[in-house]
mmCIF file with all atom_site columns, C-alpha atoms in Angstrom:
data_model
loop_
_atom_site.group_PDB
_atom_site.id
_atom_site.type_symbol
_atom_site.label_atom_id
_atom_site.label_alt_id
_atom_site.label_comp_id
_atom_site.label_asym_id
_atom_site.label_entity_id
_atom_site.label_seq_id
_atom_site.pdbx_PDB_ins_code
_atom_site.Cartn_x
_atom_site.Cartn_y
_atom_site.Cartn_z
_atom_site.occupancy
_atom_site.B_iso_or_equiv
_atom_site.pdbx_formal_charge
_atom_site.auth_seq_id
_atom_site.auth_comp_id
_atom_site.auth_asym_id
_atom_site.auth_atom_id
_atom_site.pdbx_PDB_model_num
ATOM 1  C CA . UNK A 1 1  ? 47.009 60.141 -70.371 1.00 69.00 ? 26  UNK A CA 1
ATOM 2  C CA . UNK A 1 2  ? 47.067 63.955 -71.073 1.00 78.00 ? 27  UNK A CA 1
ATOM 3  C CA . UNK A 1 3  ? 44.135 67.092 -70.491 1.00 83.00 ? 28  UNK A CA 1
ATOM 4  C CA . UNK A 1 4  ? 43.793 70.414 -71.106 1.00 88.00 ? 29  UNK A CA 1
ATOM 5  C CA . UNK A 1 5  ? 40.718 71.373 -69.089 1.00 88.00 ? 30  UNK A CA 1
ATOM 6  C CA . UNK A 1 6  ? 38.807 69.470 -66.272 1.00 89.00 ? 31  UNK A CA 1
ATOM 7  C CA . UNK A 1 7  ? 36.839 65.912 -66.543 1.00 87.00 ? 32  UNK A CA 1
ATOM 8  C CA . UNK A 1 8  ? 38.469 65.481 -69.644 1.00 85.00 ? 33  UNK A CA 1
ATOM 9  C CA . UNK A 1 9  ? 40.405 62.501 -67.590 1.00 86.00 ? 34  UNK A CA 1
ATOM 10 C CA . UNK A 1 10 ? 40.693 61.131 -63.945 1.00 88.00 ? 35  UNK A CA 1
ATOM 11 C CA . UNK A 1 11 ? 42.941 58.580 -62.867 1.00 87.00 ? 36  UNK A CA 1
ATOM 12 C CA . UNK A 1 12 ? 41.735 55.726 -59.986 1.00 87.00 ? 37  UNK A CA 1
ATOM 13 C CA . UNK A 1 13 ? 43.578 53.654 -58.003 1.00 90.00 ? 38  UNK A CA 1
ATOM 14 C CA . UNK A 1 14 ? 42.966 51.324 -54.551 1.00 92.00 ? 39  UNK A CA 1
ATOM 15 C CA . UNK A 1 15 ? 44.959 51.742 -51.420 1.00 93.00 ? 40  UNK A CA 1
ATOM 16 C CA . UNK A 1 16 ? 45.446 48.872 -48.941 1.00 94.00 ? 41  UNK A CA 1
ATOM 17 C CA . UNK A 1 17 ? 45.119 50.590 -45.397 1.00 96.00 ? 42  UNK A CA 1
ATOM 18 C CA . UNK A 1 18 ? 46.173 47.760 -42.190 1.00 96.00 ? 43  UNK A CA 1
ATOM 19 C CA . UNK A 1 19 ? 43.305 48.298 -39.847 1.00 94.00 ? 44  UNK A CA 1
ATOM 20 C CA . UNK A 1 20 ? 43.431 47.965 -35.954 1.00 94.00 ? 45  UNK A CA 1
ATOM 21 C CA . UNK A 1 21 ? 43.236 44.350 -35.701 1.00 94.00 ? 46  UNK A CA 1
ATOM 22 C CA . UNK A 1 22 ? 46.271 41.884 -37.378 1.00 94.00 ? 47  UNK A CA 1
ATOM 23 C CA . UNK A 1 23 ? 45.352 40.772 -40.260 1.00 92.00 ? 48  UNK A CA 1
ATOM 24 C CA . UNK A 1 24 ? 42.580 43.396 -40.755 1.00 95.00 ? 49  UNK A CA 1
ATOM 25 C CA . UNK A 1 25 ? 42.691 46.304 -43.393 1.00 95.00 ? 50  UNK A CA 1
ATOM 26 C CA . UNK A 1 26 ? 40.818 48.881 -45.041 1.00 97.00 ? 51  UNK A CA 1
ATOM 27 C CA . UNK A 1 27 ? 40.754 50.062 -48.893 1.00 96.00 ? 52  UNK A CA 1
ATOM 28 C CA . UNK A 1 28 ? 40.656 53.673 -49.673 1.00 96.00 ? 53  UNK A CA 1
ATOM 29 C CA . UNK A 1 29 ? 39.540 54.369 -53.400 1.00 95.00 ? 54  UNK A CA 1
ATOM 30 C CA . UNK A 1 30 ? 40.978 57.563 -54.585 1.00 94.00 ? 55  UNK A CA 1
ATOM 31 C CA . UNK A 1 31 ? 39.569 59.067 -58.960 1.00 91.00 ? 56  UNK A CA 1
ATOM 32 C CA . UNK A 1 32 ? 41.797 61.964 -58.920 1.00 91.00 ? 57  UNK A CA 1
ATOM 33 C CA . UNK A 1 33 ? 40.889 64.929 -61.919 1.00 91.00 ? 58  UNK A CA 1
ATOM 34 C CA . UNK A 1 34 ? 44.149 64.734 -64.084 1.00 90.00 ? 59  UNK A CA 1
ATOM 35 C CA . UNK A 1 35 ? 44.218 68.081 -64.988 1.00 92.00 ? 60  UNK A CA 1
ATOM 36 C CA . UNK A 1 36 ? 43.211 69.717 -62.144 1.00 93.00 ? 61  UNK A CA 1
ATOM 37 C CA . UNK A 1 37 ? 44.862 67.413 -59.371 1.00 93.00 ? 62  UNK A CA 1
ATOM 38 C CA . UNK A 1 38 ? 41.150 67.660 -57.771 1.00 94.00 ? 63  UNK A CA 1
ATOM 39 C CA . UNK A 1 39 ? 39.963 64.541 -55.262 1.00 95.00 ? 64  UNK A CA 1
ATOM 40 C CA . UNK A 1 40 ? 36.957 63.915 -57.291 1.00 93.00 ? 65  UNK A CA 1
ATOM 41 C CA . UNK A 1 41 ? 35.882 61.134 -55.155 1.00 94.00 ? 66  UNK A CA 1
ATOM 42 C CA . UNK A 1 42 ? 36.666 58.541 -52.883 1.00 95.00 ? 67  UNK A CA 1
ATOM 43 C CA . UNK A 1 43 ? 35.481 56.281 -50.436 1.00 95.00 ? 68  UNK A CA 1
ATOM 44 C CA . UNK A 1 44 ? 37.228 53.780 -47.477 1.00 96.00 ? 69  UNK A CA 1
ATOM 45 C CA . UNK A 1 45 ? 35.365 50.268 -47.596 1.00 96.00 ? 70  UNK A CA 1
ATOM 46 C CA . UNK A 1 46 ? 36.351 46.893 -45.825 1.00 95.00 ? 71  UNK A CA 1
ATOM 47 C CA . UNK A 1 47 ? 36.513 45.111 -49.021 1.00 93.00 ? 72  UNK A CA 1
ATOM 48 C CA . UNK A 1 48 ? 38.219 45.005 -52.998 1.00 93.00 ? 73  UNK A CA 1
ATOM 49 C CA . UNK A 1 49 ? 35.662 45.146 -55.453 1.00 90.00 ? 74  UNK A CA 1
ATOM 50 C CA . UNK A 1 50 ? 34.951 46.441 -58.826 1.00 87.00 ? 75  UNK A CA 1
ATOM 51 C CA . UNK A 1 51 ? 31.489 47.329 -58.212 1.00 90.00 ? 76  UNK A CA 1
ATOM 52 C CA . UNK A 1 52 ? 32.807 50.136 -55.107 1.00 91.00 ? 77  UNK A CA 1
ATOM 53 C CA . UNK A 1 53 ? 34.517 51.324 -58.108 1.00 88.00 ? 78  UNK A CA 1
ATOM 54 C CA . UNK A 1 54 ? 32.557 51.808 -60.395 1.00 87.00 ? 79  UNK A CA 1
ATOM 55 C CA . UNK A 1 55 ? 29.691 53.370 -57.566 1.00 90.00 ? 80  UNK A CA 1
ATOM 56 C CA . UNK A 1 56 ? 32.232 55.742 -56.871 1.00 90.00 ? 81  UNK A CA 1
ATOM 57 C CA . UNK A 1 57 ? 33.102 56.777 -60.522 1.00 87.00 ? 82  UNK A CA 1
ATOM 58 C CA . UNK A 1 58 ? 29.792 56.762 -61.391 1.00 87.00 ? 83  UNK A CA 1
ATOM 59 C CA . UNK A 1 59 ? 28.825 58.943 -58.321 1.00 90.00 ? 84  UNK A CA 1
ATOM 60 C CA . UNK A 1 60 ? 31.892 61.258 -59.375 1.00 88.00 ? 85  UNK A CA 1
ATOM 61 C CA . UNK A 1 61 ? 30.661 61.490 -62.165 1.00 86.00 ? 86  UNK A CA 1
ATOM 62 C CA . UNK A 1 62 ? 26.920 62.870 -60.951 1.00 87.00 ? 87  UNK A CA 1
ATOM 63 C CA . UNK A 1 63 ? 28.926 65.134 -58.862 1.00 88.00 ? 88  UNK A CA 1
ATOM 64 C CA . UNK A 1 64 ? 31.273 67.263 -61.285 1.00 86.00 ? 89  UNK A CA 1
ATOM 65 C CA . UNK A 1 65 ? 28.650 66.829 -64.085 1.00 85.00 ? 90  UNK A CA 1
ATOM 66 C CA . UNK A 1 66 ? 30.836 65.561 -65.764 1.00 79.00 ? 91  UNK A CA 1
ATOM 67 C CA . UNK A 1 67 ? 30.724 64.335 -69.663 1.00 69.00 ? 92  UNK A CA 1
ATOM 68 C CA . UNK A 1 68 ? 30.122 60.274 -70.173 1.00 61.00 ? 93  UNK A CA 1
ATOM 69 C CA . UNK A 1 69 ? 33.053 61.235 -72.635 1.00 63.00 ? 94  UNK A CA 1
ATOM 70 C CA . UNK A 1 70 ? 35.306 61.717 -69.366 1.00 61.00 ? 95  UNK A CA 1
ATOM 71 C CA . UNK A 1 71 ? 37.978 58.736 -69.264 1.00 63.00 ? 96  UNK A CA 1
ATOM 72 C CA . UNK A 1 72 ? 39.174 57.015 -66.662 1.00 60.00 ? 97  UNK A CA 1
ATOM 73 C CA . UNK A 1 73 ? 42.180 54.616 -66.180 1.00 61.00 ? 98  UNK A CA 1
ATOM 74 C CA . UNK A 1 74 ? 43.647 52.992 -63.457 1.00 57.00 ? 99  UNK A CA 1
ATOM 75 C CA . UNK A 1 75 ? 47.553 51.794 -63.010 1.00 53.00 ? 100 UNK A CA 1
ATOM 76 C CA . UNK A 1 76 ? 47.915 48.566 -61.024 1.00 53.00 ? 101 UNK A CA 1
ATOM 77 C CA . UNK A 1 77 ? 50.441 48.825 -58.888 1.00 54.00 ? 102 UNK A CA 1
ATOM 78 C CA . UNK A 1 78 ? 51.474 46.492 -55.314 1.00 53.00 ? 103 UNK A CA 1
ATOM 79 C CA . UNK A 1 79 ? 53.005 47.847 -52.704 1.00 49.00 ? 104 UNK A CA 1
ATOM 80 C CA . UNK A 1 80 ? 56.045 45.921 -51.133 1.00 43.00 ? 105 UNK A CA 1
ATOM 81 C CA . UNK A 1 81 ? 54.484 44.116 -48.150 1.00 42.00 ? 106 UNK A CA 1
#
């Protein structure tokens, strides 16, 4: 994906972070502007959910005054366990 200016294309990802107790996890959600590499939104939650991701992207759009034409992409990756 290529962007020639800010708020044209965003990338987002969810990273799983080990919690303080056995088998506990936190999920770091990050939305990044591809052009400027600016983190436009982020959140840490105890669940991995598409609803959390959609809310975060909407919040980023409102804060950055991004067009509804802003493209978002996610590249799913699985970290080794």
